């Protein structure tokens, strides 16, 4: 009886194990296919060609959402940062910004230009045309041509949807990291392998996907920004002076280009000088 039961049990156990193994294989194959499929679908659905640059961009956020995203983020900034919208400095930023935005490829955006009263050498643009320049940046450049280079660069970022592109890249990066971890984890059923795969995927995507594209966006904004400032009647040679001046202001804090998301000042100066004849034709018109 015992042996009989034992025999049946052992047989049943082996059969169940086989069924489970079979199911495991099926699940693994489905998981791999799903990861590949969703990644492929996302890539195909979200690659668009930018009408200004002709470059293919991977963007998961619909253009119709840019305005709402930018407005929401700007309202958050206004709650926490010393945003200035009145006074001589704010008027100057607004005047230069509006003049450049009007001749940009997106004069229709709901543009807003503000000053953040902090001793920071920076400026930024949010999706949908919300631009901020920090007080130290505005004070450091008494010449409108140099400040126009800052504004032209930020306006170009907004027109070219670089913010939405960066956000989409971050989303994709997370998905890839997760996908790699899941695929390796499912394939090897090993927690340590999963962690290692996630670590390697993070490094690979940060180094080879994120950084070079951020640099590409910066140089693209320099180029399109120089065209915009020149078309608006600001001397594009101001852009070269801006980066030369920035170099002296930042002296000692330089990061090697390879590790930084921003191109080195020398690199952007050389590129701007290389195309100065083209920018000057817009200026002289
Ligand atoms: Zn930039």
Coordinates of C-alpha atoms and ligand atoms in Angstrom, one line a residue:
X1 CA 0.0 0.0 0.0
X2 CA 2.7 2.4 1.1
X3 CA 4.9 1.4 -1.8
X4 CA 1.9 1.6 -4.2
X5 CA 1.0 5.1 -2.9
X6 CA 4.7 6.0 -3.0
X7 CA 5.0 4.8 -6.6
X8 CA 1.9 6.8 -7.8
X9 CA 3.1 9.8 -5.9
X10 CA 6.5 9.7 -7.4
X11 CA 5.0 9.3 -10.9
X12 CA 2.6 12.1 -10.3
X13 CA 5.4 14.3 -8.9
X14 CA 7.6 13.8 -11.9
X15 CA 4.6 14.5 -14.2
X16 CA 3.8 17.7 -12.3
X17 CA 7.4 18.8 -12.4
X18 CA 7.5 18.2 -16.2
X19 CA 4.4 20.2 -16.6
X20 CA 5.8 23.0 -14.5
X21 CA 9.1 23.0 -16.4
X22 CA 7.1 23.1 -19.6
X23 CA 5.1 26.0 -18.4
X24 CA 8.2 27.8 -17.1
X25 CA 9.8 27.5 -20.6
X26 CA 6.6 28.9 -22.2
X27 CA 6.5 31.8 -19.7
X28 CA 10.1 32.6 -20.3
X29 CA 9.6 32.7 -24.1
X30 CA 6.5 34.8 -23.7
X31 CA 8.2 37.2 -21.4
X32 CA 11.1 37.6 -23.8
X33 CA 8.8 38.1 -26.8
X34 CA 6.7 40.6 -24.8
X35 CA 9.7 42.7 -23.8
X36 CA 11.0 42.8 -27.3
X37 CA 7.5 43.4 -28.8
X38 CA 6.7 46.3 -26.4
X39 CA 10.2 47.9 -27.0
X40 CA 9.8 47.6 -30.8
X41 CA 6.3 49.0 -30.7
X42 CA 7.4 51.9 -28.6
X43 CA 10.3 52.7 -30.9
X44 CA 8.2 52.5 -34.1
X45 CA 5.4 54.6 -32.6
X46 CA 7.5 57.3 -31.2
X47 CA 10.2 58.2 -33.7
X48 CA 9.3 61.4 -35.5
X49 CA 11.3 63.6 -37.8
X50 CA 11.9 67.2 -36.5
X51 CA 10.7 69.6 -39.2
X52 CA 13.3 72.2 -38.3
X53 CA 16.5 70.0 -38.1
X54 CA 15.3 67.0 -40.1
X55 CA 16.7 64.8 -37.3
X56 CA 14.8 61.7 -36.1
X57 CA 13.7 62.1 -32.5
X58 CA 12.4 59.4 -30.1
X59 CA 9.5 61.2 -28.3
X60 CA 6.7 59.3 -26.4
X61 CA 5.0 62.6 -25.3
X62 CA 2.5 63.9 -27.8
X63 CA 3.2 67.5 -28.9
X64 CA -0.3 68.5 -27.7
X65 CA 0.8 67.8 -24.1
X66 CA 3.9 70.1 -24.2
X67 CA 2.0 73.3 -23.2
X68 CA 0.2 71.6 -20.2
X69 CA 3.5 70.0 -19.1
X70 CA 5.5 73.2 -19.3
X71 CA 2.8 75.3 -17.5
X72 CA 2.5 72.8 -14.7
X73 CA 6.3 72.7 -14.2
X74 CA 6.5 76.5 -14.3
X75 CA 3.8 76.8 -11.7
X76 CA 5.7 74.5 -9.5
X77 CA 8.9 76.5 -10.0
X78 CA 7.0 79.7 -9.1
X79 CA 5.9 78.1 -5.8
X80 CA 9.5 77.3 -4.7
X81 CA 11.9 79.6 -6.5
X82 CA 12.3 83.5 -6.3
X83 CA 10.7 84.1 -9.8
X84 CA 10.8 87.8 -10.9
X85 CA 8.4 89.0 -13.6
X86 CA 8.7 92.8 -13.0
X87 CA 11.6 95.3 -12.9
X88 CA 14.4 96.2 -15.3
X89 CA 16.0 92.8 -15.5
X90 CA 12.8 90.9 -16.0
X91 CA 11.7 93.5 -18.7
X92 CA 15.1 93.0 -20.5
X93 CA 14.8 89.2 -20.5
X94 CA 11.2 89.4 -21.7
X95 CA 12.0 91.9 -24.5
X96 CA 14.9 89.9 -25.9
X97 CA 13.0 86.6 -25.5
X98 CA 9.8 87.8 -27.2
X99 CA 11.8 89.3 -30.1
X100 CA 13.6 86.0 -30.8
X101 CA 10.5 83.8 -30.2
X102 CA 8.5 85.9 -32.8
X103 CA 10.9 84.9 -35.6
X104 CA 11.4 81.3 -34.4
X105 CA 9.8 78.3 -36.0
X106 CA 7.1 78.3 -33.2
X107 CA 5.9 81.9 -32.6
X108 CA 2.6 80.3 -31.7
X109 CA 3.8 78.7 -28.5
X110 CA 2.6 80.2 -25.2
X111 CA 6.0 81.8 -24.5
X112 CA 6.9 83.1 -21.1
X113 CA 10.2 84.6 -20.0
X114 CA 11.1 85.0 -16.3
X115 CA 14.1 85.8 -14.2
X116 CA 15.0 83.6 -11.2
X117 CA 16.7 85.8 -8.6
X118 CA 19.5 83.5 -7.6
X119 CA 23.3 83.8 -8.0
X120 CA 23.4 80.9 -10.5
X121 CA 25.1 81.0 -14.0
X122 CA 22.3 79.1 -15.7
X123 CA 19.1 79.3 -17.8
X124 CA 16.6 76.6 -18.9
X125 CA 13.6 76.0 -21.1
X126 CA 10.5 73.8 -20.4
X127 CA 8.3 72.1 -23.0
X128 CA 5.8 74.5 -24.5
X129 CA 8.0 77.7 -24.3
X130 CA 8.5 78.5 -20.6
X131 CA 12.0 80.0 -20.3
X132 CA 13.9 81.1 -17.2
X133 CA 17.2 83.0 -16.9
X134 CA 19.0 83.2 -13.5
X135 CA 19.9 86.7 -12.2
X136 CA 23.7 86.0 -12.2
X137 CA 23.5 85.0 -15.9
X138 CA 21.6 88.3 -16.8
X139 CA 24.0 90.4 -14.7
X140 CA 27.1 88.8 -16.2
X141 CA 26.1 89.8 -19.8
X142 CA 25.4 93.5 -20.1
X143 CA 25.5 93.2 -23.9
X144 CA 22.1 92.2 -25.4
X145 CA 23.9 90.3 -28.2
X146 CA 25.4 87.9 -25.6
X147 CA 22.2 87.5 -23.6
X148 CA 20.3 87.0 -26.9
X149 CA 22.7 84.0 -27.5
X150 CA 21.5 82.5 -24.2
X151 CA 17.8 83.2 -25.0
X152 CA 18.2 81.9 -28.6
X153 CA 19.7 78.7 -27.2
X154 CA 16.9 78.2 -24.7
X155 CA 14.2 79.1 -27.3
X156 CA 15.7 76.5 -29.7
X157 CA 15.5 73.8 -27.0
X158 CA 11.8 74.5 -26.6
X159 CA 11.1 74.7 -30.4
X160 CA 13.0 71.5 -31.0
X161 CA 11.2 69.7 -28.1
X162 CA 14.4 68.7 -26.4
X163 CA 12.7 68.5 -23.0
X164 CA 10.1 66.0 -24.2
X165 CA 12.9 64.1 -26.0
X166 CA 15.0 63.9 -22.8
X167 CA 11.9 62.7 -20.8
X168 CA 11.2 60.0 -23.4
X169 CA 14.8 58.9 -23.3
X170 CA 14.7 58.5 -19.6
X171 CA 11.4 56.5 -19.8
X172 CA 13.0 54.2 -22.5
X173 CA 16.1 53.8 -20.5
X174 CA 14.1 52.6 -17.5
X175 CA 12.2 50.2 -19.7
X176 CA 15.4 48.8 -21.2
X177 CA 17.0 48.4 -17.8
X178 CA 13.9 46.7 -16.5
X179 CA 13.6 44.6 -19.7
X180 CA 17.2 43.4 -19.5
X181 CA 16.9 42.5 -15.9
X182 CA 13.6 40.6 -16.4
X183 CA 15.0 38.8 -19.5
X184 CA 18.2 37.7 -17.7
X185 CA 16.3 36.9 -14.5
X186 CA 13.7 34.8 -16.3
X187 CA 16.4 33.0 -18.4
X188 CA 18.8 32.2 -15.6
X189 CA 16.4 32.2 -12.6
X190 CA 19.2 33.9 -10.7
X191 CA 18.8 37.0 -8.5
X192 CA 22.5 37.9 -8.7
X193 CA 22.5 37.7 -12.5
X194 CA 19.4 39.9 -12.6
X195 CA 21.0 42.6 -10.4
X196 CA 24.2 42.5 -12.5
X197 CA 22.3 42.7 -15.8
X198 CA 20.4 45.8 -14.4
X199 CA 23.7 47.4 -13.3
X200 CA 25.3 46.8 -16.7
X201 CA 22.3 47.9 -18.6
X202 CA 22.2 51.2 -16.6
X203 CA 25.8 51.9 -17.3
X204 CA 25.5 51.1 -21.0
X205 CA 22.4 53.2 -21.5
X206 CA 23.7 56.1 -19.5
X207 CA 27.0 56.1 -21.4
X208 CA 26.0 55.3 -24.9
X209 CA 22.3 56.4 -25.1
X210 CA 21.9 59.4 -22.8
X211 CA 25.1 61.4 -22.7
X212 CA 26.0 61.6 -26.4
X213 CA 22.4 62.7 -27.2
X214 CA 22.4 65.3 -24.6
X215 CA 25.6 66.8 -26.2
X216 CA 23.9 66.5 -29.6
X217 CA 20.9 68.5 -28.3
X218 CA 23.2 71.2 -26.8
X219 CA 25.1 71.7 -30.1
X220 CA 21.8 71.6 -32.0
X221 CA 20.4 74.4 -29.7
X222 CA 23.6 76.4 -30.2
X223 CA 23.2 76.2 -34.0
X224 CA 19.4 76.8 -34.3
X225 CA 19.7 79.5 -31.5
X226 CA 22.4 81.4 -33.4
X227 CA 20.2 81.4 -36.5
X228 CA 17.2 82.7 -34.5
X229 CA 19.2 85.5 -32.7
X230 CA 20.6 86.6 -36.1
X231 CA 17.2 86.6 -37.7
X232 CA 15.9 88.7 -34.7
X233 CA 18.6 91.3 -35.4
X234 CA 21.2 90.3 -32.7
X235 CA 24.8 90.0 -33.8
X236 CA 25.5 86.2 -33.9
X237 CA 29.2 86.8 -33.0
X238 CA 27.7 87.5 -29.6
X239 CA 27.3 83.7 -29.2
X240 CA 31.1 83.2 -29.5
X241 CA 31.7 86.0 -27.0
X242 CA 29.1 84.4 -24.6
X243 CA 30.9 81.1 -24.5
X244 CA 34.4 82.7 -24.3
X245 CA 33.1 84.8 -21.3
X246 CA 31.4 81.7 -19.8
X247 CA 34.8 79.9 -20.0
X248 CA 36.5 82.6 -17.8
X249 CA 33.5 82.7 -15.4
X250 CA 33.6 78.9 -14.9
X251 CA 37.5 78.6 -14.9
X252 CA 38.6 75.7 -12.8
X253 CA 35.2 74.0 -12.8
X254 CA 35.6 72.5 -16.3
X255 CA 34.6 68.9 -16.7
X256 CA 36.1 66.7 -19.5
X257 CA 33.7 66.6 -22.4
X258 CA 33.5 62.8 -22.5
X259 CA 31.9 62.6 -19.0
X260 CA 29.8 65.7 -19.2
X261 CA 26.3 66.0 -20.7
X262 CA 27.4 69.4 -22.1
X263 CA 30.0 70.0 -24.8
X264 CA 33.1 71.9 -23.7
X265 CA 33.1 75.6 -24.3
X266 CA 36.0 75.3 -26.7
X267 CA 34.0 72.7 -28.7
X268 CA 30.9 74.9 -29.0
X269 CA 33.0 78.0 -29.8
X270 CA 34.8 76.1 -32.6
X271 CA 31.4 74.9 -34.1
X272 CA 29.8 78.4 -33.9
X273 CA 32.9 80.0 -35.5
X274 CA 32.8 77.3 -38.2
X275 CA 29.3 78.3 -39.3
X276 CA 29.6 82.1 -38.6
X277 CA 29.4 83.1 -42.3
X278 CA 26.0 81.4 -42.5
X279 CA 24.7 83.1 -39.3
X280 CA 25.9 86.5 -40.5
X281 CA 23.9 86.2 -43.7
X282 CA 20.7 86.0 -41.6
X283 CA 22.0 88.9 -39.5
X284 CA 22.7 91.1 -42.5
X285 CA 19.2 90.5 -44.0
Ligands
LIG1 ZN1 21.2 73.9 -23.4

